[in-house]
Coordinates of C-alpha atoms in Angstrom, one line a residue:
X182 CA 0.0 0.0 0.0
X183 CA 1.7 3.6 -0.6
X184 CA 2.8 4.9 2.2
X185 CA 1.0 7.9 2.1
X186 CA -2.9 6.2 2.5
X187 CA -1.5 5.9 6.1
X188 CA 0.0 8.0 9.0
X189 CA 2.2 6.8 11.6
X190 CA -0.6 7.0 14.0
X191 CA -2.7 4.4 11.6
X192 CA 0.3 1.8 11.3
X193 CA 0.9 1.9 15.0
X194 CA -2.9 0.9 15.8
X195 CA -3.0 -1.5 12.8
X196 CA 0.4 -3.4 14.5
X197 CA -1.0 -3.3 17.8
X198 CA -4.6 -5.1 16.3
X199 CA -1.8 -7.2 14.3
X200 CA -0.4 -8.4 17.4
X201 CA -3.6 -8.2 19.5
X202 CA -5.3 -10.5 16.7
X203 CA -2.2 -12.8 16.6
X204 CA -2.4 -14.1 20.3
X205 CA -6.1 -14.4 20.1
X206 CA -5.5 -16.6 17.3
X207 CA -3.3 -19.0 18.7
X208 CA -6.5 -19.8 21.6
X209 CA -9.6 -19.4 18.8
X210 CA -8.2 -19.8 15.5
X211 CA -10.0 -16.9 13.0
X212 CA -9.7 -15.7 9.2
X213 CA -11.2 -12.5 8.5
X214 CA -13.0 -12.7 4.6
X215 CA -13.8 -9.2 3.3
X216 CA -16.5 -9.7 0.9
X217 CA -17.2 -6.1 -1.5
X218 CA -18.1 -5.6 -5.4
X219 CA -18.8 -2.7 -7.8
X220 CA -22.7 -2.0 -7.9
X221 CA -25.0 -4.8 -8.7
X222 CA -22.8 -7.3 -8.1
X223 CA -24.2 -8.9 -6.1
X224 CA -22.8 -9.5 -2.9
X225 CA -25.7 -10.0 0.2
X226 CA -26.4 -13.1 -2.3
X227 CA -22.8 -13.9 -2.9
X228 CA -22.6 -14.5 1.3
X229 CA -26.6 -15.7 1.9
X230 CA -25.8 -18.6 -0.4
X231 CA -22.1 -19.6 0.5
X232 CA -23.8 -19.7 4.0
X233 CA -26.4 -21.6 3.1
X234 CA -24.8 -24.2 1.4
X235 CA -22.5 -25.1 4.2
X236 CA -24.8 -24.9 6.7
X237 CA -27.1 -27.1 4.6
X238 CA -24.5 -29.9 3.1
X239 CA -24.4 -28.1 -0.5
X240 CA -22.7 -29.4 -3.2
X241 CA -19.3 -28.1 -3.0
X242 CA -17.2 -30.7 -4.6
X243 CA -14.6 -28.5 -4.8
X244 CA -14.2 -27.7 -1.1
X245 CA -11.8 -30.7 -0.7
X246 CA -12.7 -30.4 3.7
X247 CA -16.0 -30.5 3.0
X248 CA -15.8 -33.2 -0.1
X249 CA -13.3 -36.0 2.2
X250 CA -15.7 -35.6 5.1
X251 CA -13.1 -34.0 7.3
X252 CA -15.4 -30.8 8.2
X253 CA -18.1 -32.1 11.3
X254 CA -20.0 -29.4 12.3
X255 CA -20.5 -25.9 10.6
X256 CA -22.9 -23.5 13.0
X257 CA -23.6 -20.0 13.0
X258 CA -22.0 -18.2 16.3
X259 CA -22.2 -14.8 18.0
X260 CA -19.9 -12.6 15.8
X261 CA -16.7 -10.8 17.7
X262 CA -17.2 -7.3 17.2
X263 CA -20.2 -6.1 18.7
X264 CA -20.4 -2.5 17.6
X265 CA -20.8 -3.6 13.6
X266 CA -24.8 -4.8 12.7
X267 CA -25.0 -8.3 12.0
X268 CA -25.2 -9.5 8.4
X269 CA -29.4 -10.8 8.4
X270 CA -28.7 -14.4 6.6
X271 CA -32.1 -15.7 7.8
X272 CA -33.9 -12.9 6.0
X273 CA -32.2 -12.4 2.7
X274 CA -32.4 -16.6 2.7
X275 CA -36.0 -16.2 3.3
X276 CA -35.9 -13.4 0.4
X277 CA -34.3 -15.9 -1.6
X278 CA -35.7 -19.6 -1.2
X279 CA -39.0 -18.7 0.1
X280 CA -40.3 -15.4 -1.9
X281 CA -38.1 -15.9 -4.6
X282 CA -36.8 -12.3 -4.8
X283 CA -33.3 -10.6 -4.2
X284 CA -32.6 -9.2 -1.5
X285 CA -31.7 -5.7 -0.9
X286 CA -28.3 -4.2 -1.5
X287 CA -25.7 -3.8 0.6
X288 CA -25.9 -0.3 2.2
X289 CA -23.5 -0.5 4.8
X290 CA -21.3 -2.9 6.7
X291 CA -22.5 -5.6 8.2
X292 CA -20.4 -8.9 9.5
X293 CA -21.5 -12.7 10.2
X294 CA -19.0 -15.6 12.1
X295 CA -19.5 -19.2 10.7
X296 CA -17.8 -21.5 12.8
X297 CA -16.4 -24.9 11.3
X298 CA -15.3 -27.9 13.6
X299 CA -13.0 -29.7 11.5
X300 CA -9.9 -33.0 11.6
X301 CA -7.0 -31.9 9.7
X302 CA -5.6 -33.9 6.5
X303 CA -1.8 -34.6 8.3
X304 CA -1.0 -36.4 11.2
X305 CA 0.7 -33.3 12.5
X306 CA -2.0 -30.8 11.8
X307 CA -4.7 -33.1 14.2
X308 CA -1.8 -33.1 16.9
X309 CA -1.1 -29.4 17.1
X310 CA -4.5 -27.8 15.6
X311 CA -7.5 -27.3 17.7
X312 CA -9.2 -28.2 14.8
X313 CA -11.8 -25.5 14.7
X314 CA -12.0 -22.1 12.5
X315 CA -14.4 -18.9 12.9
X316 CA -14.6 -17.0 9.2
X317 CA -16.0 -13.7 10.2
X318 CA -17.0 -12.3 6.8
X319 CA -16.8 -8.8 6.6
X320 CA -19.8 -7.3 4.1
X321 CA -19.0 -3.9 3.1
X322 CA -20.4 -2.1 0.0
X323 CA -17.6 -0.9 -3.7
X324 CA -18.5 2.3 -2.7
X325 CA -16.2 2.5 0.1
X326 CA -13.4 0.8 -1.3
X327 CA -13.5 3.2 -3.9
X328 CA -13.0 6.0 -1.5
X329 CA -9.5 4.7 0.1
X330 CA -7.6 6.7 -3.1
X331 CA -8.9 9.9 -1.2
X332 CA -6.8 9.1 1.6
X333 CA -3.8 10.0 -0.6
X334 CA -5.0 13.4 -2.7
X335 CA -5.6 16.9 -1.0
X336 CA -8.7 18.8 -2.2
X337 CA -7.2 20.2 -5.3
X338 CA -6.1 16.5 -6.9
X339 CA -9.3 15.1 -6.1
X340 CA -10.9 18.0 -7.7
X341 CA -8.6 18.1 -10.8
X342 CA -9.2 14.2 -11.0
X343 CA -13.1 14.5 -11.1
X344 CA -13.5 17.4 -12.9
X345 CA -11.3 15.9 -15.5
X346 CA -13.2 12.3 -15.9
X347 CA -16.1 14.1 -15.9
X348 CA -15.4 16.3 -18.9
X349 CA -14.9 13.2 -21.1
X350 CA -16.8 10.5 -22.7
X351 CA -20.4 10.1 -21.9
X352 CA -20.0 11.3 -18.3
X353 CA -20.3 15.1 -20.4
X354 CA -23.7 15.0 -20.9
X355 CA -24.4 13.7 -17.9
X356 CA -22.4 16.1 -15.5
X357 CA -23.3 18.9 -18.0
X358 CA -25.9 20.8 -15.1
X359 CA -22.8 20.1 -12.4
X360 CA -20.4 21.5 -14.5
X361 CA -22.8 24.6 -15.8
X362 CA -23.1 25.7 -12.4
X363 CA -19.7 25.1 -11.0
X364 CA -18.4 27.5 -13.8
X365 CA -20.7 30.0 -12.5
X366 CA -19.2 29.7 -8.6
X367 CA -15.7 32.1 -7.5
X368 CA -14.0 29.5 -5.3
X369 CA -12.3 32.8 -4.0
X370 CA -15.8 34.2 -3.0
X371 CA -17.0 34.4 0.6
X372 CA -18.3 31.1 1.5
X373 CA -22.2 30.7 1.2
X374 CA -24.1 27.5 2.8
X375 CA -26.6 28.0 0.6
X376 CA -23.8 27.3 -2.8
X377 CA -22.2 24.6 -1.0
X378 CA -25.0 22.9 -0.6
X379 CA -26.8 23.4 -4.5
X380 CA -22.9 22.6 -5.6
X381 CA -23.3 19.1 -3.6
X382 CA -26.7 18.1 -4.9
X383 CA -25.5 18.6 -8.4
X384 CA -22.6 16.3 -8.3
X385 CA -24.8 13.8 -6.3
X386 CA -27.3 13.5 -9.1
X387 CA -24.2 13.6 -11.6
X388 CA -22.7 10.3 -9.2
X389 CA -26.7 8.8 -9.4
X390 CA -26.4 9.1 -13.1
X391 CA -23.4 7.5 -13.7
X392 CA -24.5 5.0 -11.8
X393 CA -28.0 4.3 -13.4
X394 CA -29.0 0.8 -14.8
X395 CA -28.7 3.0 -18.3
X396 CA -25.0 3.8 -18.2
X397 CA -23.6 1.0 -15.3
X398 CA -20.0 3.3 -14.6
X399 CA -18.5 2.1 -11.8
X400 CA -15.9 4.8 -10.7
X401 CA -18.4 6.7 -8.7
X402 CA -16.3 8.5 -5.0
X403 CA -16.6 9.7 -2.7
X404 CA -19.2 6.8 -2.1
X405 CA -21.1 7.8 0.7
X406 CA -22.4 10.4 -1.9
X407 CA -24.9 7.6 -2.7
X408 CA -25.7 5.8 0.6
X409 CA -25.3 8.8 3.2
X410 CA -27.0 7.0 5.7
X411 CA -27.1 9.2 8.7
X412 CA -24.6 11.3 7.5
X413 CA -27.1 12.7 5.4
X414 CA -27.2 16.8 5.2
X415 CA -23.8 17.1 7.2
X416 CA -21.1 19.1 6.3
X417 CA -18.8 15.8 5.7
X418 CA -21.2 15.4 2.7
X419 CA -22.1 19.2 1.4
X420 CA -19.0 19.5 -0.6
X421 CA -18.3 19.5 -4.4
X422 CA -15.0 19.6 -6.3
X423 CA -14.2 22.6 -8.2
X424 CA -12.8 23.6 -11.3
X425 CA -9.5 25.8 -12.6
X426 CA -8.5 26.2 -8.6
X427 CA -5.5 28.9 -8.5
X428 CA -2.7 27.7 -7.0
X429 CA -1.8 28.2 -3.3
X430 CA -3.7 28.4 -0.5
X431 CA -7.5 29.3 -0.3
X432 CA -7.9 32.9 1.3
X433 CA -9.8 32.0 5.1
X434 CA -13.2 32.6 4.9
X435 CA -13.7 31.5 0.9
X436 CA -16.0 28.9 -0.8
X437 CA -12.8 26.9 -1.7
X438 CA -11.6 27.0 2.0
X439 CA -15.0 25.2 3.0
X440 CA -14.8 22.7 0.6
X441 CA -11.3 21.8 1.3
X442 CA -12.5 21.9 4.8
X443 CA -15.1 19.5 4.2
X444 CA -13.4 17.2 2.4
X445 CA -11.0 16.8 5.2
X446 CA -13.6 16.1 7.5
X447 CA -15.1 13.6 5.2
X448 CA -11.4 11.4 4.8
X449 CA -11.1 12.1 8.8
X450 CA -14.6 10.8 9.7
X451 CA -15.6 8.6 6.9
X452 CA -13.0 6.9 5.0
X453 CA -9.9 7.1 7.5
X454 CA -12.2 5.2 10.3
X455 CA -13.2 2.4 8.0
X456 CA -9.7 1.6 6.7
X457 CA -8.7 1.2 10.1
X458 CA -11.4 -0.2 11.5
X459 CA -12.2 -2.8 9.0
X460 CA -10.8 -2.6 6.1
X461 CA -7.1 -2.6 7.4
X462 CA -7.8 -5.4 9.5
X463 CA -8.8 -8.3 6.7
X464 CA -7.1 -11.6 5.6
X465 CA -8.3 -12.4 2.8
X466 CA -10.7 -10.8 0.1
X467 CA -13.0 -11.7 -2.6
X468 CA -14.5 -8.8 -5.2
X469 CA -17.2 -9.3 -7.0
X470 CA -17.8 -7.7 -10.0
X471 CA -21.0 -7.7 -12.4
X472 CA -19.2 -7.8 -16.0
X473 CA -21.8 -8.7 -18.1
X474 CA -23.9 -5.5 -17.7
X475 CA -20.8 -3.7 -18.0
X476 CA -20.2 -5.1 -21.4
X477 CA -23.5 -4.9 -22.2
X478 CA -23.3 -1.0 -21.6
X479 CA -20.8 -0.5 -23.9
X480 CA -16.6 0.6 -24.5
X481 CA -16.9 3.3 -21.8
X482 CA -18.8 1.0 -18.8
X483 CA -16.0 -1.4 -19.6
X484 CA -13.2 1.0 -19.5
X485 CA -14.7 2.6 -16.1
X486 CA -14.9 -0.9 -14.8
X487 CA -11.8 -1.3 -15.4
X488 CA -10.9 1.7 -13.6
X489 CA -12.4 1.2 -10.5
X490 CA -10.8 -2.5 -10.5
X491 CA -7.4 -0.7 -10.5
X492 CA -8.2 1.8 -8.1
X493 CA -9.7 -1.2 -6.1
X494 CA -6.4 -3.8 -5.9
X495 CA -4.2 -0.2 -5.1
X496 CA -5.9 0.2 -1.6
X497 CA -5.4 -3.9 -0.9
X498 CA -2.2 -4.0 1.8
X499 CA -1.5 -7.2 -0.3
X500 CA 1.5 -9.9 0.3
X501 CA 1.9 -13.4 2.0
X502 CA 2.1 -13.0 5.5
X503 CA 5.3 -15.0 7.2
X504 CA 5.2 -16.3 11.1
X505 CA 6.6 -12.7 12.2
X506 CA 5.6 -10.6 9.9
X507 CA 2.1 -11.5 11.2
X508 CA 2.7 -10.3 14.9
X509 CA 3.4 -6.6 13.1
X510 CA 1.3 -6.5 10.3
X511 CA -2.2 -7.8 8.3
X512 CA -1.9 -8.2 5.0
X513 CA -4.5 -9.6 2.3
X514 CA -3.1 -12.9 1.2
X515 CA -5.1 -14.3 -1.3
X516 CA -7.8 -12.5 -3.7
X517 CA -10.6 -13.7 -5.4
X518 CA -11.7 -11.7 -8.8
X519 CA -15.3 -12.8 -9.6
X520 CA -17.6 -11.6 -12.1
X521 CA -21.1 -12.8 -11.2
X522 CA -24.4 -13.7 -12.8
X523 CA -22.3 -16.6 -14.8
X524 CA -25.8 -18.8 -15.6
X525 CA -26.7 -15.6 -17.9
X526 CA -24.5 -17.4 -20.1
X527 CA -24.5 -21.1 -21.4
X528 CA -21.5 -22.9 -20.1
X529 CA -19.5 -22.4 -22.9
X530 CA -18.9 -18.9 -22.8
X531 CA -18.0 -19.2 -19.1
X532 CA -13.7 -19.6 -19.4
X533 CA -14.5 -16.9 -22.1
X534 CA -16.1 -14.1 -19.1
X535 CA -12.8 -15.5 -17.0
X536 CA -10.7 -14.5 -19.6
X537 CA -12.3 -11.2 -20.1
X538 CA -12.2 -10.4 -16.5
X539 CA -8.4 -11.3 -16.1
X540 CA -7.7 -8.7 -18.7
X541 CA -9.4 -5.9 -16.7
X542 CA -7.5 -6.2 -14.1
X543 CA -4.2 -7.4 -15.9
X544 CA -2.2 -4.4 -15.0
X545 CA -3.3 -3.8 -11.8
X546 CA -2.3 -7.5 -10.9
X547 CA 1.1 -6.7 -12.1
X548 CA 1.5 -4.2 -10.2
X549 CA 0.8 -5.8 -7.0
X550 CA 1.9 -9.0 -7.8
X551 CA 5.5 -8.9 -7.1
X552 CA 4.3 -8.6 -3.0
X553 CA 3.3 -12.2 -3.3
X554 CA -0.3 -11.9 -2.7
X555 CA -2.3 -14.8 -4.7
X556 CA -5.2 -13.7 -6.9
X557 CA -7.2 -16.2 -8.8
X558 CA -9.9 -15.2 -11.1
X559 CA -13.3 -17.3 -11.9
X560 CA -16.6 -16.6 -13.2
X561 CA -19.4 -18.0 -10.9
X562 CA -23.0 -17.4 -9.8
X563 CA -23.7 -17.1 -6.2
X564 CA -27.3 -18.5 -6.9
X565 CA -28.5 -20.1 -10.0
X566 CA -31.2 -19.3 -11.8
X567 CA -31.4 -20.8 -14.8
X568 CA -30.5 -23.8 -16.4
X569 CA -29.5 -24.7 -19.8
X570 CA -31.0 -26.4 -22.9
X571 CA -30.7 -26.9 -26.4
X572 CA -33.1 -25.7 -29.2
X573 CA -33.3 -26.2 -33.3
X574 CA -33.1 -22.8 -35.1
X575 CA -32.2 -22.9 -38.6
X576 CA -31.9 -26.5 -38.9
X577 CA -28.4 -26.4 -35.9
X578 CA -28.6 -27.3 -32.2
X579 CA -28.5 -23.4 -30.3
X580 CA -27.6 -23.6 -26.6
X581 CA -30.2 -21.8 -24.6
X582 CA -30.7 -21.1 -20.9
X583 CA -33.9 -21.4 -19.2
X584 CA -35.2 -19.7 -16.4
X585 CA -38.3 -17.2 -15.3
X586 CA -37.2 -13.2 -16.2
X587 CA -37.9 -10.7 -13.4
X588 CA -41.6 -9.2 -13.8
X589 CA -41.3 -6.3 -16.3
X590 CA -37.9 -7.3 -18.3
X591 CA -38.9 -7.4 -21.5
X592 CA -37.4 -9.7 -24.6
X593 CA -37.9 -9.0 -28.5
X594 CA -40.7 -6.1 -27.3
X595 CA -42.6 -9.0 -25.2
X596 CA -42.8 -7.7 -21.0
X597 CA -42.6 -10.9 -18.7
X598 CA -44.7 -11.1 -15.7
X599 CA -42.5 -12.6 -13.1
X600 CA -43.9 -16.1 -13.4
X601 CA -43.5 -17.3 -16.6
X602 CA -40.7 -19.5 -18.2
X603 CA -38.7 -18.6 -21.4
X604 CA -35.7 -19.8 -23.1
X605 CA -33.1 -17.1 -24.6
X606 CA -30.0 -17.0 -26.5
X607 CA -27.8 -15.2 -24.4
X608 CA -24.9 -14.7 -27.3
X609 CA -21.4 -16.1 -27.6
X610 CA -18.1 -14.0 -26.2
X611 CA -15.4 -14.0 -28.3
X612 CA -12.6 -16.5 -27.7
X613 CA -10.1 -14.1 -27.8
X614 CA -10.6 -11.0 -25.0
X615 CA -9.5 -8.2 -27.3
X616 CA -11.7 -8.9 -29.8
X617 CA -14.9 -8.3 -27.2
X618 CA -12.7 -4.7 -26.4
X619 CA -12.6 -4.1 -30.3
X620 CA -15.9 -4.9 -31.1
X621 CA -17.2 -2.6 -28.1
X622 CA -15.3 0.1 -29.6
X623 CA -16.7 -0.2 -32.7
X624 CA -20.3 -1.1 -31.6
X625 CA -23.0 2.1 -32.3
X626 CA -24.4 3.5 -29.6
X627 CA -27.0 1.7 -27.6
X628 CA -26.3 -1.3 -29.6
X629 CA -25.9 -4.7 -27.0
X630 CA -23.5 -7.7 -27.8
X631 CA -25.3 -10.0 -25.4
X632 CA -28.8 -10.6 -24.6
X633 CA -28.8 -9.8 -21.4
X634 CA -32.1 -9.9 -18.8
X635 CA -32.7 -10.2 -14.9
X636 CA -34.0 -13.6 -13.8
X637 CA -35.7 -14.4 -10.5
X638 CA -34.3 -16.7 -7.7
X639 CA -34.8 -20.5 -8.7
X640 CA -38.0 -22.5 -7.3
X641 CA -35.9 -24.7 -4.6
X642 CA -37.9 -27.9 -3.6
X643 CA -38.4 -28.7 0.1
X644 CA -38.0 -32.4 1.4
X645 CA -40.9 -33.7 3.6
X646 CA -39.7 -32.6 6.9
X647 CA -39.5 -29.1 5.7
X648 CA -36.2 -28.2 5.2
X649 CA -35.3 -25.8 2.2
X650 CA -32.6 -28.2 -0.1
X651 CA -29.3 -26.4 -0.8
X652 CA -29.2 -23.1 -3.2
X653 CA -27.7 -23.9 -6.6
X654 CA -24.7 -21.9 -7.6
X655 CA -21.9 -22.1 -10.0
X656 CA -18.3 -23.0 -8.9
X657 CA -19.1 -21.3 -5.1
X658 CA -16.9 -24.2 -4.0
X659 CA -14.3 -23.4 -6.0
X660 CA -14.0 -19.6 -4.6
X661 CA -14.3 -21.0 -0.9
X662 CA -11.5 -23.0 -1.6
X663 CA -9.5 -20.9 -2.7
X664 CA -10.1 -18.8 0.4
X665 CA -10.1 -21.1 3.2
X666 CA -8.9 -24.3 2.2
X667 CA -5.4 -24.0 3.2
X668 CA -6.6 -23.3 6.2
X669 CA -8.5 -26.5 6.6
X670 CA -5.4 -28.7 5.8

């Protein structure tokens, strides 16, 4: 991580919960799993149905523990910190299995502890290990994430930054009211509530915008922009960058000096208290990311995804973590890259969306590689909902998937209703990656590559005494292997 996302006075804290977390972890064994992802991706159903499946005997072939029979008992146990909400499993798995709709987003963070009592694979492992692990996953929204590169830019950066993205492509039109009046504002001017706080509704519709289902950008701080929460109407959120700021200080008293002012405050009492508190303190880390409605928003959502990917492995204190080290220091040892919603697609095209993924975030990989953090990347879907099938067009088989659209999606100018079943051709990704960026380039506006439409959750049958059978997923086992299975050895 660069140095300067942290002050002495963070590092000492983090090495004293380093330490602190160390000797508790030689009594009670723990691993801290930060689960995030970039909007719509899908994480309270990422973490409802990893839950659910091993709580419920799944099938998770690929979590070797779980698949040799060494794992005995999973339960659900108080979690450690008691000042951070509780992650509601039992109702989003309500939402799920028994309503059959998604549950809400993730609007803040929120943490669960799943305890597993386990025998380990070596002779040495049962004779030394207490054979139990806590996984306290940590569920925090993108947004946030997104915000850690404000640790390390002073007002005028962060300004020059935004104003500059938002000049270009199709964020233009849609900052075009922001922009109009921020060209109409002296920064040197006496400070005025009243143009703070019209400046700071602009750019928030401006952030809402980019955000839309329409345009699916992804590089959207300062976050809490779009999920105040009870923040709402302070000064840490009635701020705005600003545009052509002269260079040196702002004169006391100015418009600019109150929004440097309150940006401060909002890296001092938003973003600097969940990198320490949380963010700071995780083990290991899986990002979803919802690339199929990128691509199917064009060159410009991709590139932005993109983006935000590389702002997103910056802010990771990433690197394997020796015997010592680990008395002094946290840091993320293994990553997991996901891009969701894979049963959109018929199994074919799934190493296809891998390989698309891995070259967004290519460069940034490389450049935290060398610290010897592990990142794998996969294509999954938390829950399933569709399956797939085969159909005769044009006298050749055309692979199909299955499954009942969302009430009001609408295929080929027919609207769904939210019960009914169709089949679709979702559309093939090229074998090649850069060919999908090349095509997107050249694609006319508004024109989609894939045919892409929200399903509901599946109909999940229940066995006589009740009991809701596991959720279906896609390669769920092999991301919680990844993540914990060394730890299971």
């Amino acid at each position: 991580m660069p140095p300067s996302l942290t002050t002495l006075t963070d590092e000492a804290l983090l090495a004293l919960d380093a330490l602190t977390g160390r000797a508790t972890n030689l009594v009670n064994p723990s691993i801290r799993l930060g689960v995030t992802g970039l909007s719509r991706a899908g994480k309270t159903v990422f973490i409802s149905s990893l839950v659910h499946n091993l709580l419920n005997g799944g099938r998770l072939p690929l979590f070797e523990a779980g698949r040799s029979g060494r794992v005995s008992k999973i339960r659900l146990e108080p979690q450690p910190d008691d000042a951070v909400p509780r992650f509601q499993y039992e109702d989003h798995i309500r939402a799920l299995v028994a309503d059959r709709v998604w549950p809400d987003s993730t609007r803040a963070i929120s943490q669960l502890r799943l305890t597993l009592e386990y025998e380990s694979a070596s002779g040495w492992g049962r004779l030394f290990s207490p054979g139990k692990l806590s996984i306290d996953i940590v569920d925090y929204p993108g947004e946030w994430l997104l915000d850690l590169p404000l640790l390390a830019q002073d007002y005028r950066t962060f300004s020059e930054k935004t104003v500059a993205l938002a000049s270009s492509g199709i964020r233009a039109e849609l900052a075009r009211d922001w922009l109009a009046l921020s060209a109409t504002v002296d920064p040197a001017a006496d400070a005025s509530e009243a143009t703070a706080r019209a400046l700071a509704e602009a750019f928030t519709a401006y952030l809402r915008a980019c955000k839309s289902d329409e345009r699916s950008l992804s590089t959207l701080p300062p976050g809490r922009f779009l999920m105040p929460g009870d923040l709402e109407g302070s000064p840490a959120l009635t701020f705005a960058p600003l545009p052509d700021l002269a260079k040196g200080n702002p004169a006391r008293g100015s418009l600019q000096a109150m929004m440097e002012r309150r940006y401060e405050a909002y890296k001092s009492h938003v973003v600097r208290p969940f990198f320490r508190e949380h963010f700071a303190r995780l083990d290991r880390q899986i990002v979803l990311i919802d690339a199929l409605q990128a691509i199917n928003r064009g060159a410009e959502a991709v590139h932005d995804l993109e983006r935000a990917l590389g702002d997103v492995l910056d802010c990771f204190r990433a690197g394997s973590n020796s015997f010592l080290s680990s008395f002094v220091t946290r840091r993320i040892d293994r990553i997991v890259i996901a891009a969701t919603k894979a049963d959109h697609l018929h199994h074919e095209s799934h190493p296809r969306l891998e390989a698309v993924t891995r070259r967004l975030v290519e460069r940034a990989i490389e450049r935290i590689g060398m610290s010897g953090a592990g990142i794998e990347v996969m294509a999954l879907a938390s829950v399933r909902a569709t399956r797939e099938a085969t159909v005769k067009h044009g006298g050749e088989d055309l692979p199909v998937i299955v499954g009942v659209p969302m009430a009001g999606e609408t295929i080929n100018g027919e609207t769904f209703d939210g019960e009914r079943k169709t089949a679709i051709f979702p559309g093939d990704l090229p074998k090649n990656p850069d060919s999908l960026f090349e095509a997107l380039e050249s694609a006319p506006e508004g024109e989609h590559l894939l045919n892409f439409v929200r399903f509901r959750p599946p109909h999940i049958e229940e066995t006589g005494g009740g009991l809701k059978l596991s959720v279906p997923h896609i390669r769920l086992d092999r991301a919680l292997q990844y993540l914990i299975g060394d730890r299971l050895a």
